[in-house]
PDB file of C-alpha atoms in Angstrom:
ATOM      1  CA  MET A  30      -7.148  20.207   4.061  1.00 69.00           C
ATOM      2  CA  ASP A  31      -6.843  20.941   0.440  1.00 82.00           C
ATOM      3  CA  TYR A  32      -5.853  17.218  -0.466  1.00 89.00           C
ATOM      4  CA  LYS A  33      -6.604  17.356  -3.972  1.00 93.00           C
ATOM      5  CA  LYS A  34      -3.225  19.606  -4.317  1.00 94.00           C
ATOM      6  CA  TYR A  35      -1.425  16.751  -3.203  1.00 96.00           C
ATOM      7  CA  THR A  36      -3.069  13.777  -4.669  1.00 96.00           C
ATOM      8  CA  GLU A  37      -3.545  15.193  -7.900  1.00 96.00           C
ATOM      9  CA  ALA A  38       0.407  15.802  -8.156  1.00 95.00           C
ATOM     10  CA  ASN A  39       0.758  12.344  -7.095  1.00 96.00           C
ATOM     11  CA  ARG A  40      -1.515  11.107  -9.905  1.00 96.00           C
ATOM     12  CA  ILE A  41       0.783  12.752 -12.075  1.00 96.00           C
ATOM     13  CA  ALA A  42       3.816  11.190 -10.797  1.00 95.00           C
ATOM     14  CA  TRP A  43       2.596   7.803 -10.756  1.00 96.00           C
ATOM     15  CA  ASN A  44       1.233   7.658 -14.124  1.00 96.00           C
ATOM     16  CA  GLU A  45       4.723   9.051 -15.184  1.00 96.00           C
ATOM     17  CA  VAL A  46       6.770   5.998 -13.871  1.00 95.00           C
ATOM     18  CA  ASN A  47       4.031   3.258 -14.752  1.00 95.00           C
ATOM     19  CA  PRO A  48       5.967   2.557 -18.202  1.00 93.00           C
ATOM     20  CA  MET A  49       9.284   2.023 -16.492  1.00 94.00           C
ATOM     21  CA  HIS A  50       7.865  -0.332 -14.218  1.00 95.00           C
ATOM     22  CA  GLN A  51       5.877  -2.295 -16.559  1.00 95.00           C
ATOM     23  CA  ASP A  52       8.978  -2.483 -18.458  1.00 94.00           C
ATOM     24  CA  PHE A  53      10.843  -3.923 -15.309  1.00 92.00           C
ATOM     25  CA  LYS A  54       8.181  -6.452 -14.733  1.00 94.00           C
ATOM     26  CA  LYS A  55       8.222  -7.994 -18.291  1.00 92.00           C
ATOM     27  CA  ARG A  56      10.892 -10.458 -16.726  1.00 92.00           C
ATOM     28  CA  TYR A  57       8.185 -12.120 -14.723  1.00 94.00           C
ATOM     29  CA  LYS A  58       4.683 -11.260 -15.920  1.00 93.00           C
ATOM     30  CA  SER A  59       4.316 -14.124 -17.993  1.00 93.00           C
ATOM     31  CA  LYS A  60       4.798 -16.286 -15.086  1.00 95.00           C
ATOM     32  CA  PHE A  61       1.383 -15.312 -13.741  1.00 95.00           C
ATOM     33  CA  THR A  62      -0.362 -18.049 -15.793  1.00 94.00           C
ATOM     34  CA  LEU A  63       1.579 -20.626 -13.544  1.00 95.00           C
ATOM     35  CA  GLU A  64      -1.151 -21.634 -10.848  1.00 91.00           C
ATOM     36  CA  ASP A  65       1.581 -21.082  -8.015  1.00 92.00           C
ATOM     37  CA  PHE A  66       2.852 -17.823  -8.966  1.00 96.00           C
ATOM     38  CA  SER A  67       2.393 -14.983  -6.770  1.00 96.00           C
ATOM     39  CA  THR A  68       3.704 -11.572  -6.072  1.00 95.00           C
ATOM     40  CA  LEU A  69       2.660 -11.327  -2.530  1.00 96.00           C
ATOM     41  CA  ASP A  70       5.139 -11.087  -0.036  1.00 94.00           C
ATOM     42  CA  GLU A  71       5.266 -14.033   2.122  1.00 95.00           C
ATOM     43  CA  ASN A  72       4.604 -12.582   5.844  1.00 96.00           C
ATOM     44  CA  LEU A  73       1.544 -10.632   4.160  1.00 97.00           C
ATOM     45  CA  LEU A  74       0.258 -14.125   2.608  1.00 97.00           C
ATOM     46  CA  GLU A  75       0.755 -16.021   6.364  1.00 97.00           C
ATOM     47  CA  VAL A  76      -1.081 -13.360   7.893  1.00 97.00           C
ATOM     48  CA  LEU A  77      -4.189 -13.191   5.436  1.00 98.00           C
ATOM     49  CA  ASN A  78      -4.134 -16.688   5.679  1.00 97.00           C
ATOM     50  CA  LYS A  79      -4.593 -16.694   9.452  1.00 96.00           C
ATOM     51  CA  ILE A  80      -7.712 -14.217   8.775  1.00 97.00           C
ATOM     52  CA  THR A  81      -8.987 -16.851   6.180  1.00 97.00           C
ATOM     53  CA  PHE A  82      -8.982 -14.519   3.052  1.00 98.00           C
ATOM     54  CA  GLN A  83     -10.237 -17.329   0.762  1.00 97.00           C
ATOM     55  CA  ASN A  84     -13.994 -16.702  -0.489  1.00 98.00           C
ATOM     56  CA  LYS A  85     -14.186 -13.221   1.257  1.00 98.00           C
ATOM     57  CA  SER A  86     -14.702  -9.995  -0.494  1.00 98.00           C
ATOM     58  CA  ILE A  87     -11.480  -7.955  -0.583  1.00 98.00           C
ATOM     59  CA  LEU A  88     -11.150  -3.753  -1.573  1.00 98.00           C
ATOM     60  CA  GLN A  89      -7.606  -3.076  -1.913  1.00 98.00           C
ATOM     61  CA  LEU A  90      -6.706   0.659  -1.825  1.00 98.00           C
ATOM     62  CA  CYS A  91      -3.766   2.083  -3.770  1.00 98.00           C
ATOM     63  CA  CYS A  92      -3.716  -1.404  -5.930  1.00 98.00           C
ATOM     64  CA  ASN A  93      -1.321   0.094  -8.265  1.00 97.00           C
ATOM     65  CA  ASP A  94      -1.165  -2.399 -11.324  1.00 97.00           C
ATOM     66  CA  GLY A  95      -3.060  -4.933  -9.199  1.00 97.00           C
ATOM     67  CA  GLU A  96      -0.784  -7.672  -9.067  1.00 97.00           C
ATOM     68  CA  GLU A  97      -1.233  -8.463  -5.267  1.00 98.00           C
ATOM     69  CA  LEU A  98      -4.815  -8.686  -5.808  1.00 98.00           C
ATOM     70  CA  ILE A  99      -4.739 -10.630  -8.731  1.00 98.00           C
ATOM     71  CA  SER A 100      -2.397 -12.829  -6.800  1.00 98.00           C
ATOM     72  CA  LEU A 101      -5.176 -13.342  -4.121  1.00 98.00           C
ATOM     73  CA  LYS A 102      -8.000 -13.841  -6.553  1.00 98.00           C
ATOM     74  CA  LYS A 103      -5.673 -16.797  -8.249  1.00 97.00           C
ATOM     75  CA  MET A 104      -6.002 -17.997  -4.598  1.00 97.00           C
ATOM     76  CA  ASN A 105      -9.436 -18.463  -4.210  1.00 97.00           C
ATOM     77  CA  ALA A 106     -10.480 -14.828  -2.824  1.00 98.00           C
ATOM     78  CA  GLY A 107     -13.975 -13.895  -3.099  1.00 98.00           C
ATOM     79  CA  THR A 108     -15.001 -10.455  -4.747  1.00 98.00           C
ATOM     80  CA  CYS A 109     -11.806  -8.338  -5.573  1.00 98.00           C
ATOM     81  CA  VAL A 110     -11.975  -4.269  -5.930  1.00 98.00           C
ATOM     82  CA  GLY A 111      -8.718  -2.412  -6.882  1.00 98.00           C
ATOM     83  CA  ILE A 112      -8.804   1.516  -6.263  1.00 98.00           C
ATOM     84  CA  ASP A 113      -5.677   3.633  -7.479  1.00 98.00           C
ATOM     85  CA  ILE A 114      -5.413   7.006  -8.532  1.00 97.00           C
ATOM     86  CA  SER A 115      -2.975   6.226 -11.310  1.00 97.00           C
ATOM     87  CA  ASP A 116      -4.981   5.655 -14.657  1.00 96.00           C
ATOM     88  CA  GLU A 117      -1.946   4.350 -16.318  1.00 97.00           C
ATOM     89  CA  ALA A 118      -1.523   1.664 -13.558  1.00 97.00           C
ATOM     90  CA  ILE A 119      -5.049   0.552 -13.426  1.00 98.00           C
ATOM     91  CA  ASP A 120      -5.130   0.125 -17.441  1.00 98.00           C
ATOM     92  CA  SER A 121      -2.171  -2.281 -16.563  1.00 97.00           C
ATOM     93  CA  ALA A 122      -4.218  -3.936 -13.788  1.00 98.00           C
ATOM     94  CA  ARG A 123      -7.240  -4.252 -16.144  1.00 98.00           C
ATOM     95  CA  PHE A 124      -5.141  -5.951 -19.179  1.00 97.00           C
ATOM     96  CA  LEU A 125      -3.278  -8.402 -16.711  1.00 97.00           C
ATOM     97  CA  ASN A 126      -6.734  -9.652 -15.146  1.00 98.00           C
ATOM     98  CA  ASP A 127      -8.203  -9.929 -19.007  1.00 97.00           C
ATOM     99  CA  GLN A 128      -5.142 -11.672 -20.060  1.00 96.00           C
ATOM    100  CA  LEU A 129      -5.706 -14.409 -17.097  1.00 97.00           C
ATOM    101  CA  GLY A 130      -9.546 -14.390 -17.396  1.00 97.00           C
ATOM    102  CA  LEU A 131     -10.304 -13.149 -13.920  1.00 98.00           C
ATOM    103  CA  ASP A 132     -13.121 -11.113 -12.752  1.00 97.00           C
ATOM    104  CA  CYS A 133     -11.187  -8.702 -10.812  1.00 98.00           C
ATOM    105  CA  THR A 134     -12.813  -5.133 -10.771  1.00 98.00           C
ATOM    106  CA  PHE A 135     -10.377  -2.228 -11.121  1.00 98.00           C
ATOM    107  CA  HIS A 136     -11.465   1.565 -10.780  1.00 97.00           C
ATOM    108  CA  VAL A 137      -9.637   4.804 -11.063  1.00 97.00           C
ATOM    109  CA  TYR A 138     -10.460   6.805  -7.932  1.00 96.00           C
ATOM    110  CA  ASP A 139      -8.594   8.962  -5.646  1.00 96.00           C
ATOM    111  CA  VAL A 140      -9.513   6.842  -2.620  1.00 96.00           C
ATOM    112  CA  TYR A 141     -10.825  10.007  -0.514  1.00 96.00           C
ATOM    113  CA  GLU A 142     -13.993  10.194  -3.416  1.00 95.00           C
ATOM    114  CA  MET A 143     -14.618   6.422  -3.687  1.00 95.00           C
ATOM    115  CA  ASP A 144     -17.803   7.209  -1.979  1.00 93.00           C
ATOM    116  CA  GLU A 145     -19.613   5.645  -4.932  1.00 91.00           C
ATOM    117  CA  ILE A 146     -17.760   2.078  -4.608  1.00 91.00           C
ATOM    118  CA  ILE A 147     -18.630   1.947  -0.560  1.00 91.00           C
ATOM    119  CA  GLU A 148     -22.303   3.287  -0.324  1.00 90.00           C
ATOM    120  CA  ASN A 149     -22.741   0.296  -2.490  1.00 86.00           C
ATOM    121  CA  GLU A 150     -20.803  -2.621  -1.498  1.00 93.00           C
ATOM    122  CA  LYS A 151     -19.095  -3.858   1.977  1.00 96.00           C
ATOM    123  CA  PHE A 152     -15.959  -5.756   2.212  1.00 98.00           C
ATOM    124  CA  ASP A 153     -14.620  -8.467   4.636  1.00 98.00           C
ATOM    125  CA  ILE A 154     -11.172  -7.068   4.167  1.00 98.00           C
ATOM    126  CA  VAL A 155      -9.610  -4.144   3.089  1.00 98.00           C
ATOM    127  CA  LEU A 156      -6.243  -4.227   2.080  1.00 98.00           C
ATOM    128  CA  MET A 157      -3.350  -1.650   1.964  1.00 98.00           C
ATOM    129  CA  THR A 158       0.302  -2.658   0.900  1.00 97.00           C
ATOM    130  CA  VAL A 159       3.462  -0.984   1.204  1.00 94.00           C
ATOM    131  CA  GLY A 160       3.829   2.478  -0.604  1.00 90.00           C
ATOM    132  CA  ALA A 161      -0.036   3.707   0.053  1.00 95.00           C
ATOM    133  CA  LEU A 162      -0.453   5.379   3.180  1.00 95.00           C
ATOM    134  CA  VAL A 163       3.009   7.281   2.748  1.00 94.00           C
ATOM    135  CA  TRP A 164       1.231   9.185  -0.401  1.00 95.00           C
ATOM    136  CA  LEU A 165      -2.035  10.247   1.716  1.00 97.00           C
ATOM    137  CA  PRO A 166      -2.339  13.511   3.088  1.00 96.00           C
ATOM    138  CA  ASP A 167      -5.081  12.920   5.775  1.00 96.00           C
ATOM    139  CA  LEU A 168      -4.755   9.383   7.518  1.00 96.00           C
ATOM    140  CA  ASN A 169      -8.046   9.687   9.786  1.00 97.00           C
ATOM    141  CA  GLN A 170     -10.275  10.271   6.813  1.00 96.00           C
ATOM    142  CA  ILE A 171      -9.055   7.651   4.947  1.00 97.00           C
ATOM    143  CA  ILE A 172      -9.607   5.121   7.805  1.00 98.00           C
ATOM    144  CA  LYS A 173     -13.019   6.454   8.527  1.00 97.00           C
ATOM    145  CA  LYS A 174     -13.658   5.558   4.985  1.00 97.00           C
ATOM    146  CA  ILE A 175     -12.153   2.150   5.180  1.00 98.00           C
ATOM    147  CA  SER A 176     -14.385   1.697   8.473  1.00 97.00           C
ATOM    148  CA  LYS A 177     -17.181   2.514   6.306  1.00 96.00           C
ATOM    149  CA  ALA A 178     -16.330  -0.171   3.837  1.00 97.00           C
ATOM    150  CA  LEU A 179     -15.807  -2.762   6.101  1.00 98.00           C
ATOM    151  CA  SER A 180     -18.711  -5.395   6.667  1.00 96.00           C
ATOM    152  CA  PRO A 181     -19.427  -6.047  10.605  1.00 95.00           C
ATOM    153  CA  GLU A 182     -16.339  -7.791  12.020  1.00 95.00           C
ATOM    154  CA  GLY A 183     -14.404  -7.209   8.348  1.00 97.00           C
ATOM    155  CA  PHE A 184     -10.656  -6.636   8.794  1.00 98.00           C
ATOM    156  CA  LEU A 185      -8.532  -4.051   7.920  1.00 98.00           C
ATOM    157  CA  VAL A 186      -4.674  -5.296   6.781  1.00 98.00           C
ATOM    158  CA  ILE A 187      -2.117  -2.890   6.345  1.00 98.00           C
ATOM    159  CA  GLN A 188       1.239  -3.646   5.374  1.00 97.00           C
ATOM    160  CA  GLU A 189       3.875  -0.848   5.237  1.00 96.00           C
ATOM    161  CA  GLN A 190       7.449   0.545   5.669  1.00 93.00           C
ATOM    162  CA  HIS A 191       7.807   0.796   9.724  1.00 93.00           C
ATOM    163  CA  PRO A 192       8.081   4.397  10.497  1.00 91.00           C
ATOM    164  CA  PHE A 193      11.054   3.792  12.342  1.00 88.00           C
ATOM    165  CA  SER A 194      13.108   2.795   9.467  1.00 85.00           C
ATOM    166  CA  TRP A 195      12.972   6.374   7.987  1.00 82.00           C
ATOM    167  CA  LEU A 196      15.067   7.383  10.653  1.00 85.00           C
ATOM    168  CA  ILE A 197      18.103   5.082  10.203  1.00 79.00           C
ATOM    169  CA  ASP A 198      20.880   5.804   6.984  1.00 75.00           C
ATOM    170  CA  GLU A 199      22.967   3.303   5.547  1.00 67.00           C
ATOM    171  CA  ASP A 200      25.755   3.695   7.700  1.00 69.00           C
ATOM    172  CA  MET A 201      23.628   2.475  10.778  1.00 69.00           C
ATOM    173  CA  LYS A 202      23.671   5.856  12.190  1.00 76.00           C
ATOM    174  CA  LEU A 203      20.555   7.996  12.892  1.00 79.00           C
ATOM    175  CA  SER A 204      19.479  10.352  10.287  1.00 80.00           C
ATOM    176  CA  GLU A 205      20.261  13.835  10.985  1.00 78.00           C
ATOM    177  CA  GLU A 206      17.604  15.136   8.117  1.00 78.00           C
ATOM    178  CA  GLU A 207      14.569  12.501   8.909  1.00 83.00           C
ATOM    179  CA  ASN A 208      12.001  13.930  11.867  1.00 87.00           C
ATOM    180  CA  TYR A 209      10.008  10.800  12.938  1.00 88.00           C
ATOM    181  CA  PHE A 210       7.075  13.358  14.135  1.00 91.00           C
ATOM    182  CA  ARG A 211       7.460  15.489  10.981  1.00 89.00           C
ATOM    183  CA  LYS A 212       3.822  16.843   9.854  1.00 89.00           C
ATOM    184  CA  GLU A 213       4.371  18.640   7.303  1.00 92.00           C
ATOM    185  CA  PRO A 214       4.529  17.125   3.436  1.00 94.00           C
ATOM    186  CA  LEU A 215       7.703  16.166   2.166  1.00 91.00           C
ATOM    187  CA  LYS A 216       7.579  17.802  -1.530  1.00 93.00           C
ATOM    188  CA  GLU A 217      10.373  15.933  -4.167  1.00 91.00           C
ATOM    189  CA  GLU A 218      10.941  16.075  -7.757  1.00 88.00           C
ATOM    190  CA  GLY A 219      13.156  12.649  -7.471  1.00 84.00           C
ATOM    191  CA  GLY A 220      11.968  10.141  -9.677  1.00 87.00           C
ATOM    192  CA  LEU A 221       9.802   6.993  -8.471  1.00 90.00           C
ATOM    193  CA  ASP A 222      11.339   4.189 -10.137  1.00 90.00           C
ATOM    194  CA  TYR A 223      11.801   1.948  -6.901  1.00 89.00           C
ATOM    195  CA  LEU A 224      12.280  -0.944  -9.223  1.00 91.00           C
ATOM    196  CA  GLY A 225      14.452  -0.585 -12.032  1.00 89.00           C
ATOM    197  CA  LYS A 226      16.194   2.235 -10.116  1.00 87.00           C
ATOM    198  CA  THR A 227      16.017   4.758 -13.324  1.00 90.00           C
ATOM    199  CA  GLU A 228      17.369   7.789 -12.184  1.00 88.00           C
ATOM    200  CA  TYR A 229      15.139  11.023 -13.807  1.00 89.00           C
ATOM    201  CA  THR A 230      13.670  14.279 -12.882  1.00 87.00           C
ATOM    202  CA  GLY A 231      10.278  13.340 -12.176  1.00 88.00           C
ATOM    203  CA  SER A 232       7.137  15.404 -11.681  1.00 93.00           C
ATOM    204  CA  THR A 233       6.593  16.965  -8.093  1.00 95.00           C
ATOM    205  CA  ASN A 234       5.168  14.462  -5.532  1.00 95.00           C
ATOM    206  CA  TYR A 235       4.377  15.044  -1.976  1.00 96.00           C
ATOM    207  CA  SER A 236       4.717  12.281   0.775  1.00 93.00           C
ATOM    208  CA  PHE A 237       3.535  12.138   4.686  1.00 94.00           C
ATOM    209  CA  ASN A 238       4.909  10.780   7.841  1.00 92.00           C
ATOM    210  CA  TYR A 239       2.771   8.971  10.089  1.00 94.00           C
ATOM    211  CA  THR A 240       3.769   7.410  13.413  1.00 95.00           C
ATOM    212  CA  PHE A 241       2.403   4.442  15.030  1.00 96.00           C
ATOM    213  CA  SER A 242       0.207   6.648  17.208  1.00 96.00           C
ATOM    214  CA  ASP A 243      -1.371   8.133  14.338  1.00 97.00           C
ATOM    215  CA  LEU A 244      -2.189   4.880  12.761  1.00 97.00           C
ATOM    216  CA  PHE A 245      -3.638   3.595  15.991  1.00 97.00           C
ATOM    217  CA  ASN A 246      -5.516   6.417  17.056  1.00 97.00           C
ATOM    218  CA  ALA A 247      -7.121   6.866  13.739  1.00 98.00           C
ATOM    219  CA  ILE A 248      -7.990   2.846  13.882  1.00 98.00           C
ATOM    220  CA  ALA A 249      -9.522   4.046  17.546  1.00 97.00           C
ATOM    221  CA  ASP A 250     -11.496   6.869  16.619  1.00 97.00           C
ATOM    222  CA  ASN A 251     -13.428   5.260  13.895  1.00 97.00           C
ATOM    223  CA  GLY A 252     -15.155   1.896  14.878  1.00 95.00           C
ATOM    224  CA  LEU A 253     -12.131  -0.336  14.690  1.00 97.00           C
ATOM    225  CA  SER A 254     -10.076  -2.350  17.310  1.00 96.00           C
ATOM    226  CA  LEU A 255      -6.615  -2.829  16.803  1.00 96.00           C
ATOM    227  CA  TYR A 256      -6.653  -6.533  16.255  1.00 97.00           C
ATOM    228  CA  LYS A 257      -2.615  -7.778  15.680  1.00 97.00           C
ATOM    229  CA  LEU A 258       0.649  -5.899  15.129  1.00 97.00           C
ATOM    230  CA  PHE A 259       3.653  -7.645  13.668  1.00 97.00           C
ATOM    231  CA  GLU A 260       6.971  -6.037  13.168  1.00 96.00           C
ATOM    232  CA  TYR A 261       9.902  -7.278  10.666  1.00 94.00           C
ATOM    233  CA  ALA A 262      13.192  -7.048   9.724  1.00 89.00           C
ATOM    234  CA  ASN A 263      12.728  -7.501   6.206  1.00 89.00           C
ATOM    235  CA  ASP A 264      12.662  -4.516   3.454  1.00 87.00           C
ATOM    236  CA  ILE A 265       9.685  -4.476   1.509  1.00 86.00           C
ATOM    237  CA  SER A 266      10.095  -0.700  -0.016  1.00 83.00           C
ATOM    238  CA  ASN A 267      12.932  -1.682  -2.278  1.00 76.00           C
ATOM    239  CA  LEU A 268      14.375   1.495  -0.467  1.00 75.00           C
ATOM    240  CA  LYS A 269      16.316  -0.099   2.398  1.00 72.00           C
ATOM    241  CA  GLU A 270      17.856  -3.402   0.931  1.00 71.00           C
ATOM    242  CA  ASP A 271      21.206  -2.467   2.650  1.00 73.00           C
ATOM    243  CA  LEU A 272      19.912  -2.372   6.169  1.00 73.00           C
ATOM    244  CA  GLU A 273      18.252  -5.832   5.699  1.00 71.00           C
ATOM    245  CA  LYS A 274      21.568  -7.124   5.117  1.00 72.00           C
ATOM    246  CA  LYS A 275      23.281  -5.942   8.068  1.00 71.00           C
ATOM    247  CA  GLU A 276      24.297  -8.025  11.103  1.00 67.00           C
ATOM    248  CA  LEU A 277      22.043  -6.007  14.021  1.00 68.00           C
ATOM    249  CA  SER A 278      18.509  -6.301  12.988  1.00 77.00           C
ATOM    250  CA  TYR A 279      16.015  -2.691  12.908  1.00 82.00           C
ATOM    251  CA  PRO A 280      12.013  -2.991  12.164  1.00 89.00           C
ATOM    252  CA  LEU A 281      12.044  -2.534   8.774  1.00 90.00           C
ATOM    253  CA  SER A 282       8.336  -3.219   8.014  1.00 94.00           C
ATOM    254  CA  TYR A 283       5.131  -4.008   9.857  1.00 97.00           C
ATOM    255  CA  ILE A 284       1.574  -5.663   9.483  1.00 98.00           C
ATOM    256  CA  CYS A 285      -1.484  -4.179  11.074  1.00 98.00           C
ATOM    257  CA  ILE A 286      -4.436  -5.675  11.406  1.00 98.00           C
ATOM    258  CA  ALA A 287      -7.865  -3.897  12.816  1.00 98.00           C
ATOM    259  CA  LYS A 288     -11.047  -5.085  13.168  1.00 98.00           C
ATOM    260  CA  LYS A 289     -14.262  -3.464  12.879  1.00 96.00           C
ATOM    261  CA  HIS A 290     -16.611  -3.477  15.894  1.00 86.00           C
ATOM    262  CA  LYS A 291     -20.092  -5.271  15.572  1.00 80.00           C
ATOM    263  CA  SER A 292     -23.227  -3.093  14.641  1.00 67.00           C
TER     264      SER A 292
END
């Protein structure tokens, strides 16, 4: 697969939206100086506490502007390394890290090309949060690299929008446009401002569907075992808030934990 066509287009699109996101976040950025301030979702933090992230080394892929990784560092995580393809987002991450006097490290990398990092260092936890997998054209290849990055008995933690949630429209009916088993990339020019909801015609971007079987098979094929799976009725995407408020509950997000086999 010529993944570079997709990842490079997405890099441009995310660089484009980052100034809008940073403008939106001005309303709370100063709160990072408070000891207990964090932007981590409470369900994710609960799961990370269960596997004990304190003093553990963490690699976050598609880390965006680093707020989650910085939040974990403030809570006594060990070595923290973040990777994102958007140089604009990484500049924002480094700026916040330096402002707080922390020692997180942030790199601009296409995650498919992060071999230099994972050749030289292994991590106790590899973290991917919402809005990561959907932009990656080859799931099996990225899980393979994650497996290589993990220390023996290390954990992969993925928090994502539930694949089922894409099938439900705001009127609570099954979508006639979305296909759970879609394999071809979805090409769009719409803006990516999921925070401020600014409407603009953005650069072309490509997103990808992954079913649970796609994810679990990639885990099984690359030296990892499914450890825990949690499903939630809360929206973490800022795209399905209306569904979250409905009386009937649907799965809107999930957290998957996989563990690397012993050597």
